[in-house]
Short mmCIF file of C-alpha atoms and ligand atoms in Angstrom, two decimals:
data_model
loop_
_atom_site.label_atom_id
_atom_site.label_comp_id
_atom_site.label_asym_id
_atom_site.label_seq_id
_atom_site.Cartn_x
_atom_site.Cartn_y
_atom_site.Cartn_z
CA MET A 1 0.00 0.00 0.00
CA SER A 2 1.22 3.54 -0.70
CA GLU A 3 1.72 6.24 1.91
CA ASN A 4 -1.81 7.35 1.25
CA SER A 5 -3.85 4.45 2.63
CA ASN A 6 -6.50 4.81 -0.11
CA THR A 7 -4.18 4.34 -3.03
CA TYR A 8 -2.46 1.23 -4.33
CA LYS A 9 0.43 0.55 -6.66
CA ILE A 10 -0.34 -1.65 -9.64
CA HIS A 11 2.61 -3.13 -11.48
CA PHE A 12 1.76 -4.28 -15.01
CA LEU A 13 3.88 -6.91 -16.76
CA PRO A 14 5.31 -7.41 -19.31
CA ASN A 15 5.01 -3.61 -19.87
CA ASP A 16 6.81 -3.05 -16.54
CA LYS A 17 4.63 -0.02 -15.82
CA ILE A 18 3.59 1.00 -12.33
CA VAL A 19 0.57 3.18 -11.71
CA GLU A 20 -1.08 4.42 -8.53
CA VAL A 21 -4.85 4.21 -8.28
CA ASN A 22 -7.52 4.73 -5.68
CA GLY A 23 -8.86 1.71 -3.84
CA GLY A 24 -12.07 0.49 -5.46
CA SER A 25 -10.84 1.21 -8.99
CA THR A 26 -10.87 -1.80 -11.26
CA VAL A 27 -7.80 -3.37 -12.82
CA LEU A 28 -9.11 -2.15 -16.19
CA ASP A 29 -9.23 1.43 -14.80
CA ALA A 30 -5.64 1.03 -13.64
CA ALA A 31 -4.58 -0.18 -17.09
CA HIS A 32 -6.26 2.88 -18.64
CA ASN A 33 -4.44 5.16 -16.22
CA ALA A 34 -1.17 3.51 -17.17
CA ASN A 35 -1.98 3.98 -20.89
CA ILE A 36 -1.92 0.24 -21.38
CA TYR A 37 -4.44 -0.96 -23.92
CA ILE A 38 -6.04 -4.27 -23.25
CA ASN A 39 -8.83 -6.01 -25.09
CA SER A 40 -12.16 -4.73 -23.79
CA ILE A 41 -14.67 -5.08 -26.58
CA CYS A 42 -17.72 -4.58 -24.34
CA GLY A 43 -16.15 -1.43 -22.85
CA GLY A 44 -15.91 -2.83 -19.33
CA ASP A 45 -19.47 -4.12 -19.00
CA GLY A 46 -18.37 -7.59 -17.93
CA ILE A 47 -19.93 -9.21 -21.01
CA CYS A 48 -17.22 -10.03 -23.56
CA GLY A 49 -14.67 -11.76 -21.32
CA LYS A 50 -11.82 -10.38 -23.45
CA CYS A 51 -10.10 -8.46 -20.63
CA LYS A 52 -8.63 -11.50 -18.86
CA VAL A 53 -5.42 -10.83 -16.95
CA ILE A 54 -3.39 -12.87 -14.48
CA LEU A 55 -3.17 -11.78 -10.85
CA SER A 56 0.47 -12.50 -9.97
CA SER A 57 0.31 -10.99 -6.48
CA GLY A 58 -2.10 -9.02 -4.28
CA THR A 59 -5.84 -9.23 -3.71
CA VAL A 60 -8.88 -8.05 -5.63
CA ASP A 61 -12.57 -7.99 -4.96
CA ALA A 62 -14.03 -9.91 -7.91
CA PRO A 63 -17.40 -11.66 -8.28
CA THR A 64 -17.56 -15.27 -9.44
CA THR A 65 -18.00 -15.29 -13.18
CA LYS A 66 -18.86 -17.63 -16.02
CA LEU A 67 -16.42 -15.75 -18.22
CA LEU A 68 -13.53 -17.79 -16.78
CA SER A 69 -13.05 -21.54 -17.07
CA LYS A 70 -12.05 -23.59 -14.04
CA GLU A 71 -8.53 -23.95 -15.49
CA GLU A 72 -8.27 -20.19 -15.86
CA VAL A 73 -9.44 -19.58 -12.29
CA ASP A 74 -6.84 -22.11 -11.10
CA LYS A 75 -4.19 -20.16 -13.00
CA ASP A 76 -5.25 -16.90 -11.24
CA TYR A 77 -6.95 -15.31 -14.23
CA ILE A 78 -9.32 -12.47 -13.35
CA ILE A 79 -11.69 -10.30 -15.39
CA ALA A 80 -9.96 -6.90 -15.32
CA CYS A 81 -13.13 -4.83 -15.61
CA GLU A 82 -14.78 -6.63 -12.68
CA ALA A 83 -11.81 -6.86 -10.31
CA GLY A 84 -11.92 -4.11 -7.66
CA ILE A 85 -8.45 -3.31 -6.32
CA THR A 86 -7.97 -3.91 -2.59
CA SER A 87 -4.15 -4.04 -2.31
CA ASP A 88 -0.95 -3.39 -4.24
CA LEU A 89 -0.98 -5.73 -7.24
CA GLN A 90 1.24 -7.29 -9.82
CA ILE A 91 -0.73 -8.03 -12.99
CA LEU A 92 0.48 -10.04 -15.96
CA ILE A 93 -1.29 -9.25 -19.21
CA PRO A 94 -1.35 -12.41 -21.33
CA HIS A 95 -0.80 -12.38 -25.10
CA GLU A 96 -4.43 -12.82 -26.01
CA THR A 97 -5.45 -9.75 -24.01
CA ARG A 98 -2.80 -7.38 -25.34
CA LEU A 99 -3.58 -4.99 -28.16
CA GLU A 100 -0.04 -4.48 -29.41
CA GLY A 101 1.16 -5.99 -32.65
CA LYS A 102 -1.98 -5.20 -34.62
CA LYS A 103 -1.75 -4.28 -38.25
CA ILE A 104 -2.65 -0.82 -39.53
CA LEU A 105 -2.77 -0.86 -43.29
CA LEU A 106 -1.58 2.37 -44.91
CA ASP A 107 -2.04 2.76 -48.63
CA GLN A 108 1.47 4.01 -49.36
CA ASN A 109 1.89 1.95 -52.49
CA GLU A 110 2.84 4.26 -55.37
CA GLN A 111 0.68 2.29 -57.80
CA HIS A 112 -2.36 2.80 -55.58
CA ALA A 113 -1.54 6.49 -55.22
CA MET A 114 -1.52 6.81 -59.03
CA THR A 115 -4.85 4.97 -59.32
CA TRP A 116 -6.32 7.18 -56.65
CA LYS A 117 -5.02 10.31 -58.37
CA ALA A 118 -6.57 9.12 -61.64
CA THR A 119 -9.91 8.65 -59.82
CA LEU A 120 -9.73 12.20 -58.49
CA ASP A 121 -8.74 13.57 -61.89
CA GLN A 122 -11.72 11.83 -63.47
CA ALA A 123 -13.92 13.39 -60.81
CA ASN A 124 -13.08 16.79 -62.30
CA PHE A 125 -12.30 18.51 -59.04
CA LYS A 126 -10.90 21.95 -59.66
CA HIS A 127 -7.90 22.35 -57.38
CA ASP A 128 -8.62 25.34 -55.19
CA ALA A 129 -6.95 25.05 -51.79
CA LEU A 130 -9.02 26.18 -48.81
CA VAL A 131 -5.90 27.83 -47.42
CA LYS A 132 -3.38 29.29 -49.82
CA LYS A 133 -0.25 31.40 -49.64
CA ILE A 134 0.33 34.24 -52.08
CA CYS A 135 3.47 36.31 -52.43
CA LEU A 136 2.91 40.06 -52.90
CA LYS A 137 5.33 42.83 -53.83
CA LEU A 138 3.75 46.01 -52.48
CA GLU A 139 4.54 49.54 -53.57
CA PRO A 140 6.11 51.40 -50.62
CA PRO A 141 4.05 54.41 -49.43
CA THR A 142 4.99 57.94 -50.48
CA VAL A 143 3.73 61.42 -49.66
CA ASP A 144 1.41 61.15 -52.65
CA ASP A 145 0.39 57.57 -51.84
CA ASN A 146 -0.08 57.54 -48.08
CA VAL A 147 -2.60 54.71 -47.83
CA ALA A 148 -2.44 52.86 -44.48
CA ASP A 149 -0.57 49.56 -44.30
CA HIS A 150 -3.65 47.41 -43.82
CA GLU A 151 -5.59 48.97 -46.71
CA ARG A 152 -2.46 48.79 -48.90
CA LEU A 153 -2.28 45.06 -48.22
CA TYR A 154 -5.99 44.60 -48.99
CA GLN A 155 -5.60 46.46 -52.30
CA ALA A 156 -2.76 44.14 -53.31
CA ILE A 157 -4.74 41.03 -52.35
CA MET A 158 -7.84 42.24 -54.20
CA MET A 159 -5.74 42.92 -57.32
CA LYS A 160 -4.09 39.49 -57.22
CA GLN A 161 -7.06 37.37 -56.14
CA GLY A 162 -9.92 39.32 -57.71
CA VAL A 163 -11.87 39.31 -54.44
CA GLU A 164 -14.22 41.95 -53.04
CA LEU A 165 -13.26 44.03 -50.02
CA ASN A 166 -16.42 43.08 -48.13
CA VAL A 167 -15.50 39.38 -47.97
CA MET A 168 -12.09 39.96 -46.36
CA GLN A 169 -11.24 39.86 -42.68
CA THR A 170 -8.11 40.40 -40.58
CA GLY A 171 -7.47 39.41 -36.98
CA TYR A 172 -6.04 41.69 -34.31
CA SER A 173 -2.75 39.77 -33.99
CA ILE A 174 -2.07 40.26 -37.71
CA LEU A 175 -2.74 44.01 -37.45
CA LYS A 176 -0.33 44.26 -34.53
CA LYS A 177 2.61 42.86 -36.43
CA LEU A 178 1.72 44.16 -39.91
CA PRO A 179 3.84 47.38 -40.03
CA THR A 180 7.00 45.51 -39.03
CA VAL A 181 6.43 42.53 -41.34
CA LEU A 182 5.70 44.72 -44.38
CA ARG A 183 8.98 46.59 -44.03
CA GLN A 184 11.15 43.64 -43.03
CA GLU A 185 11.82 42.40 -46.59
CA ASP A 186 11.35 45.66 -48.47
CA TRP A 187 7.55 45.30 -48.92
CA THR A 188 7.67 41.72 -50.15
CA VAL A 189 5.34 39.59 -48.04
CA THR A 190 3.59 36.24 -48.16
CA VAL A 191 -0.04 36.30 -47.14
CA THR A 192 -1.84 33.15 -46.03
CA LEU A 193 -5.53 33.30 -46.90
CA GLY A 194 -8.10 30.90 -45.52
CA HIS A 195 -11.76 30.40 -46.40
CA ARG A 196 -14.22 30.61 -43.51
CA GLY A 197 -17.58 30.21 -45.18
CA LYS A 198 -17.90 33.19 -47.52
CA ILE A 199 -15.21 35.13 -45.67
CA LEU A 200 -11.58 35.18 -46.83
CA GLU A 201 -9.46 35.59 -43.73
CA ILE A 202 -5.85 36.70 -43.53
CA ILE A 203 -4.45 33.87 -41.45
CA ASP A 204 -0.87 35.04 -41.48
CA VAL A 205 1.52 37.56 -43.04
CA GLN A 206 5.19 36.65 -43.28
CA PRO A 207 8.13 38.70 -44.55
CA GLY A 208 9.61 37.66 -47.93
CA ASP A 209 8.44 34.86 -50.19
CA THR A 210 7.46 31.69 -48.30
CA SER A 211 4.73 30.68 -50.73
CA ASN A 212 6.40 27.37 -51.56
CA THR A 213 6.07 26.09 -47.99
CA ASN A 214 2.37 25.64 -47.45
CA TYR A 215 1.23 22.31 -46.07
CA GLY A 216 -2.05 20.81 -44.99
CA VAL A 217 -2.89 17.64 -43.12
CA ALA A 218 -5.84 15.41 -44.01
CA ILE A 219 -6.98 13.36 -41.03
CA ASP A 220 -9.17 10.28 -41.00
CA VAL A 221 -10.41 10.08 -37.42
CA GLY A 222 -11.51 6.47 -37.25
CA THR A 223 -13.00 4.79 -34.22
CA THR A 224 -10.04 2.40 -34.10
CA THR A 225 -7.30 4.06 -36.15
CA VAL A 226 -6.28 7.63 -36.87
CA VAL A 227 -4.52 8.29 -40.17
CA ALA A 228 -2.82 11.54 -41.19
CA CYS A 229 -1.65 12.55 -44.67
CA LEU A 230 0.69 15.50 -45.15
CA LEU A 231 -0.03 17.37 -48.40
CA GLU A 232 1.41 20.25 -50.34
CA MET A 233 -1.47 22.70 -50.48
CA GLU A 234 -0.48 24.23 -53.82
CA THR A 235 -0.36 20.92 -55.69
CA SER A 236 -2.41 18.57 -53.44
CA LYS A 237 0.51 16.13 -53.69
CA ILE A 238 0.66 13.66 -50.80
CA VAL A 239 4.07 14.07 -49.15
CA ASP A 240 3.80 11.41 -46.44
CA SER A 241 1.33 9.58 -44.24
CA GLU A 242 1.26 7.96 -40.83
CA ALA A 243 -1.24 6.09 -38.67
CA VAL A 244 -1.76 5.23 -35.01
CA TYR A 245 -4.38 3.38 -33.04
CA ASN A 246 -6.98 5.68 -31.56
CA THR A 247 -6.08 5.81 -27.87
CA GLN A 248 -9.77 6.37 -27.12
CA MET A 249 -10.02 2.58 -27.41
CA LYS A 250 -9.26 2.49 -23.71
CA PHE A 251 -12.68 4.11 -23.15
CA GLY A 252 -14.53 1.49 -25.19
CA GLU A 253 -14.07 -0.28 -28.49
CA ASP A 254 -17.06 1.14 -30.31
CA TYR A 255 -18.30 4.68 -30.15
CA ILE A 256 -21.55 3.90 -28.35
CA GLN A 257 -19.48 2.48 -25.50
CA ARG A 258 -17.43 5.66 -25.55
CA ILE A 259 -20.47 7.92 -25.40
CA ILE A 260 -21.68 5.97 -22.37
CA TYR A 261 -18.22 6.21 -20.79
CA ALA A 262 -18.06 9.96 -21.45
CA ILE A 263 -21.44 10.56 -19.82
CA GLN A 264 -21.07 8.22 -16.86
CA ASN A 265 -17.55 9.36 -16.01
CA GLU A 266 -17.85 13.02 -17.08
CA ALA A 267 -14.84 12.22 -19.24
CA LEU A 268 -15.55 14.23 -22.40
CA ASP A 269 -12.56 16.56 -21.86
CA GLU A 270 -10.23 13.65 -21.16
CA MET A 271 -11.46 11.82 -24.26
CA GLN A 272 -11.01 14.91 -26.41
CA ARG A 273 -7.44 15.33 -25.13
CA SER A 274 -6.81 11.70 -25.99
CA ILE A 275 -7.74 12.05 -29.68
CA VAL A 276 -6.01 15.43 -29.99
CA THR A 277 -2.82 13.91 -28.55
CA ASP A 278 -2.99 11.15 -31.17
CA ILE A 279 -3.30 13.75 -33.92
CA ASN A 280 -0.48 15.88 -32.50
CA ASN A 281 1.77 12.81 -32.30
CA LEU A 282 1.03 11.98 -35.94
CA ILE A 283 1.72 15.54 -37.05
CA SER A 284 4.99 15.78 -35.15
CA THR A 285 6.13 12.48 -36.73
CA LEU A 286 5.31 13.81 -40.21
CA VAL A 287 6.97 17.15 -39.51
CA GLU A 288 10.18 15.57 -38.23
CA ARG A 289 10.36 12.98 -40.99
CA ASN A 290 9.97 15.59 -43.72
CA SER A 291 12.05 18.37 -42.14
CA ILE A 292 9.31 20.97 -42.17
CA ILE A 293 8.11 23.26 -39.39
CA LEU A 294 4.70 23.29 -37.69
CA GLU A 295 4.23 26.94 -38.66
CA ASP A 296 4.07 25.88 -42.33
CA ILE A 297 1.04 23.66 -41.72
CA THR A 298 -1.83 26.05 -42.22
CA ALA A 299 -4.86 23.77 -42.47
CA ILE A 300 -6.29 20.48 -41.32
CA ALA A 301 -9.24 18.70 -42.90
CA SER A 302 -10.87 15.98 -40.86
CA ALA A 303 -13.17 13.15 -41.92
CA GLY A 304 -14.72 10.86 -39.35
CA ASN A 305 -18.04 9.57 -38.16
CA THR A 306 -20.36 11.99 -36.38
CA THR A 307 -19.47 10.77 -32.90
CA MET A 308 -15.72 10.92 -33.48
CA HIS A 309 -16.07 14.50 -34.71
CA HIS A 310 -18.03 15.33 -31.56
CA PHE A 311 -15.23 13.87 -29.45
CA LEU A 312 -12.60 15.69 -31.51
CA LEU A 313 -14.29 19.04 -30.94
CA GLY A 314 -15.36 18.28 -27.38
CA LEU A 315 -19.06 18.54 -28.32
CA ASP A 316 -21.60 16.73 -26.18
CA PRO A 317 -22.34 13.40 -27.94
CA GLU A 318 -25.04 12.20 -25.52
CA ARG A 319 -28.04 12.78 -27.80
CA ILE A 320 -26.46 10.83 -30.66
CA ARG A 321 -27.20 7.68 -28.68
CA LYS A 322 -30.79 8.42 -27.70
CA GLU A 323 -33.96 8.76 -29.71
CA PRO A 324 -34.46 10.84 -31.84
CA TYR A 325 -30.64 10.70 -32.32
CA ILE A 326 -29.70 14.37 -32.61
CA PRO A 327 -26.07 15.47 -33.04
CA THR A 328 -24.94 18.89 -31.86
CA ALA A 329 -23.95 19.75 -35.44
CA ASN A 330 -23.65 18.09 -38.83
CA PHE A 331 -22.08 21.16 -40.45
CA ILE A 332 -19.31 22.33 -38.17
CA PRO A 333 -17.85 25.70 -39.14
CA PRO A 334 -14.06 26.07 -39.54
CA ILE A 335 -12.30 26.85 -36.28
CA ARG A 336 -8.70 27.55 -35.38
CA ALA A 337 -6.99 24.20 -34.83
CA ILE A 338 -5.29 25.54 -31.70
CA GLN A 339 -8.71 26.11 -30.10
CA ILE A 340 -8.97 22.37 -29.54
CA GLY A 341 -5.24 21.93 -28.91
CA ILE A 342 -4.04 20.80 -32.35
CA ASP A 343 -0.51 21.97 -32.82
CA ILE A 344 0.01 23.59 -36.25
CA ASN A 345 0.39 27.24 -37.31
CA SER A 346 -1.16 29.09 -34.36
CA ARG A 347 -3.78 30.62 -36.68
CA GLY A 348 -4.21 27.55 -38.92
CA LEU A 349 -7.77 26.36 -39.57
CA LEU A 350 -9.48 23.06 -38.88
CA TYR A 351 -12.07 22.08 -41.48
CA THR A 352 -14.42 19.34 -40.33
CA LEU A 353 -16.17 17.64 -43.24
CA PRO A 354 -19.98 17.59 -42.98
CA SER A 355 -22.08 14.68 -41.75
CA VAL A 356 -25.65 13.84 -42.74
CA SER A 357 -26.95 12.59 -39.39
CA ALA A 358 -25.98 10.91 -36.13
CA TYR A 359 -25.09 7.65 -37.90
CA VAL A 360 -24.12 8.83 -41.38
CA GLY A 361 -20.93 10.71 -40.82
CA ALA A 362 -18.29 12.68 -42.67
CA ASP A 363 -16.37 9.47 -43.35
CA ILE A 364 -19.05 8.27 -45.77
CA THR A 365 -19.85 11.73 -47.20
CA SER A 366 -16.16 12.26 -48.01
CA GLY A 367 -15.98 8.81 -49.64
CA ALA A 368 -19.10 9.47 -51.72
CA THR A 369 -17.73 12.87 -52.74
CA ALA A 370 -14.30 11.50 -53.65
CA ILE A 371 -15.76 8.95 -56.09
CA ARG A 372 -18.37 11.49 -57.32
CA LEU A 373 -21.30 9.25 -56.55
CA ASP A 374 -23.43 12.29 -57.35
CA LYS A 375 -22.27 12.10 -60.99
CA LYS A 376 -22.86 8.38 -61.60
CA GLU A 377 -25.59 7.50 -64.07
CA MET A 378 -25.91 3.89 -62.93
CA PRO A 379 -26.88 3.02 -59.36
CA THR A 380 -23.57 2.58 -57.55
CA LEU A 381 -22.80 1.03 -54.18
CA LEU A 382 -20.14 2.44 -51.85
CA ILE A 383 -19.25 0.28 -48.86
CA ASP A 384 -17.12 1.62 -46.03
CA ILE A 385 -16.27 -1.15 -43.60
CA GLY A 386 -14.73 0.31 -40.49
CA THR A 387 -15.45 -0.16 -36.83
CA ASN A 388 -18.72 1.39 -37.89
CA GLY A 389 -19.79 0.21 -41.34
CA GLU A 390 -21.77 2.30 -43.82
CA VAL A 391 -23.30 1.44 -47.16
CA VAL A 392 -24.53 4.10 -49.56
CA LEU A 393 -26.37 3.33 -52.78
CA GLY A 394 -27.20 5.99 -55.32
CA ASN A 395 -26.51 7.89 -58.50
CA GLU A 396 -26.80 11.44 -59.85
CA GLU A 397 -30.47 11.63 -58.83
CA TRP A 398 -30.77 9.95 -55.44
CA MET A 399 -28.84 8.32 -52.59
CA VAL A 400 -29.80 6.15 -49.64
CA CYS A 401 -27.50 5.14 -46.82
CA CYS A 402 -27.52 2.90 -43.78
CA SER A 403 -24.97 2.11 -41.11
CA ALA A 404 -24.28 -0.52 -38.46
CA SER A 405 -21.59 -1.43 -36.01
CA ALA A 406 -19.19 -3.62 -38.02
CA GLY A 407 -15.83 -3.63 -36.29
CA PRO A 408 -16.64 -5.68 -33.19
CA ALA A 409 -18.36 -8.22 -35.45
CA PHE A 410 -15.23 -8.54 -37.57
CA GLU A 411 -12.94 -8.40 -34.57
CA GLY A 412 -14.35 -11.34 -32.73
CA SER A 413 -16.99 -9.92 -30.41
CA GLY A 414 -19.33 -12.78 -29.53
CA ILE A 415 -16.97 -15.38 -31.02
CA LYS A 416 -15.36 -17.53 -28.33
CA HIS A 417 -11.89 -17.41 -29.89
CA GLY A 418 -12.46 -14.24 -31.90
CA MET A 419 -9.76 -11.58 -31.76
CA ARG A 420 -8.46 -8.52 -33.54
CA ALA A 421 -6.03 -8.75 -36.45
CA ALA A 422 -3.08 -9.09 -34.08
CA LYS A 423 -0.12 -11.47 -34.01
CA GLY A 424 -1.33 -15.05 -33.81
CA ALA A 425 -4.74 -14.36 -35.36
CA ILE A 426 -5.77 -16.84 -38.05
CA GLU A 427 -6.36 -14.67 -41.11
CA ILE A 428 -6.34 -17.13 -44.04
CA ILE A 429 -8.08 -20.51 -44.19
CA HIS A 430 -8.20 -23.11 -46.94
CA ILE A 431 -10.44 -26.21 -46.91
CA THR A 432 -9.80 -29.02 -49.39
CA LYS A 433 -12.44 -31.24 -51.03
CA GLU A 434 -11.53 -33.85 -48.44
CA PHE A 435 -12.29 -31.26 -45.74
CA GLU A 436 -8.67 -30.93 -44.66
CA VAL A 437 -7.99 -27.49 -43.24
CA SER A 438 -4.88 -25.35 -43.60
CA TYR A 439 -4.44 -21.84 -42.27
CA SER A 440 -1.93 -19.09 -41.72
CA THR A 441 -1.65 -16.63 -38.87
CA ILE A 442 -0.51 -13.04 -38.64
CA GLY A 443 3.17 -13.08 -37.74
CA ASP A 444 3.45 -16.80 -38.58
CA ILE A 445 3.21 -17.78 -34.93
CA PRO A 446 1.00 -20.46 -33.33
CA PRO A 447 -2.69 -19.48 -33.46
CA ARG A 448 -4.15 -17.45 -30.59
CA GLY A 449 -7.59 -16.91 -32.11
CA ILE A 450 -9.33 -15.94 -35.33
CA CYS A 451 -9.81 -12.40 -36.68
CA GLY A 452 -12.51 -10.99 -38.96
CA SER A 453 -10.80 -11.82 -42.26
CA GLY A 454 -10.18 -15.34 -40.95
CA LEU A 455 -13.87 -15.68 -40.07
CA LEU A 456 -14.94 -14.50 -43.53
CA ASP A 457 -12.41 -16.84 -45.13
CA CYS A 458 -13.68 -19.71 -43.00
CA ILE A 459 -17.31 -19.15 -44.02
CA ALA A 460 -16.38 -18.71 -47.69
CA GLU A 461 -14.32 -21.90 -47.66
CA MET A 462 -17.06 -23.87 -45.88
CA LEU A 463 -19.51 -22.72 -48.54
CA ARG A 464 -17.08 -23.44 -51.38
CA SER A 465 -16.27 -26.92 -50.08
CA GLY A 466 -19.95 -27.75 -49.53
CA ILE A 467 -19.89 -27.93 -45.72
CA ILE A 468 -22.60 -25.26 -45.46
CA ASP A 469 -25.25 -24.14 -47.92
CA ARG A 470 -26.07 -20.63 -49.07
CA SER A 471 -28.34 -20.09 -46.08
CA GLY A 472 -25.46 -20.94 -43.72
CA ASN A 473 -26.91 -24.28 -42.58
CA PHE A 474 -24.62 -27.29 -42.35
CA GLN A 475 -25.23 -29.74 -45.19
CA LYS A 476 -26.58 -33.05 -44.03
CA GLY A 477 -24.75 -36.23 -44.91
CA ILE A 478 -21.21 -34.86 -44.91
CA LYS A 479 -18.81 -37.55 -43.82
CA THR A 480 -15.88 -36.09 -41.93
CA ASP A 481 -14.71 -36.24 -38.34
CA ARG A 482 -14.23 -32.51 -38.43
CA LEU A 483 -17.99 -31.93 -38.38
CA ARG A 484 -19.54 -33.09 -35.15
CA LYS A 485 -22.48 -32.22 -32.97
CA LYS A 486 -21.83 -30.01 -29.96
CA ARG A 487 -21.91 -32.17 -26.86
S1 LIG B 1 -15.65 -8.36 -19.90
FE1 LIG B 1 -14.19 -6.92 -19.33
S2 LIG B 1 -14.14 -5.58 -20.99
FE2 LIG B 1 -15.61 -7.01 -21.57
#
């Protein structure tokens, strides 16, 4: 026990992390506090049985449970989300419960990038960056031309961009530094302009010509993974990309679990910080790897489902879960990224792509836009299988969409030996005509369970080899020892 009699030290192995928690917290809470991610598909409701850990030393207050076999109880397994901490503990997290070693697939293949570029080219998008840098050479003021600095700058922008005065806007911090910046490089300046609705805002003014260093980051805020692409804003060329697991997984695997966690634990701020930290880590990796500076990233565009966008912006997601399923906003106006803690140019803008409703988010609207579903003559189906899955069917005249939780189904929720696509997961199965089975696992190690692609493969192979019929029923009369009635 620690000096404070109400707190206990929990030592997690093999991570070798020690965390102090209050008595009465669960082992799963302690793992969260230690930033250790363990399997918890049901979000700590004591249903899935995936959060098994081994109690190496110490005592916990845990109810008897059917989630553990007698052998597991004999080996000191406990259900982490049900085990209340009553002493200092040493906890061993077994392989099957760890989340490390999972695959995140990043489409960095050059061939795919070319195909994708061709798709975008076909879509006839006119390249017009939301935030652009323009270099201006201003005429210095004279006695005969004594226009103020700010109006002089506006005149130059209007001349170059062909915009009207009444759509332009400047912030106080820009005005403060403007006289110095204009004169620093003999009236040559680079102005960063950003669209905020119909307003064109001066985001920054820098001395000299820096117009060739303007970057944006496109973020896919998934429920399970967060992917960031660094782009050159002038050309839309992808410079680099990186992905991490969404650390919000510690609050629940699917977003409904996370909404419940946020409400019950008043944890919205903590959950927002978690996703913002993921994004900042991705950006700093991209910045370091490509030798650029944060100041040169002037915009972020984010696609994600409606709930993830609520978490990203710290908006109350509670009503998304309850009838009549009302989000705070589907169309979120641009804000400064720094307002929610994202570390780019201090005046850079965050553009959040629009959703349609609580369960049809910006992830599917951005996908439908990218393939120009609205221009297709023939009815076309777009399927986005993520932790939440969406299907949209439509053409140039109409579209319908539906969504359902897909990830937990593909990641083994409800399947006794189901697991994520981690090391040891069976991912490929082959069944011969003689019903002999071969398989391969991720990482080529002995099998620990079966992941979603393994499950799909298994069903497809059972259908192909005639073990099941199209309705999923086992065919009668199959003679093999592999098919037997459950005892
Ligand atoms: S049983 Fe513990 S997280 Fe599901």
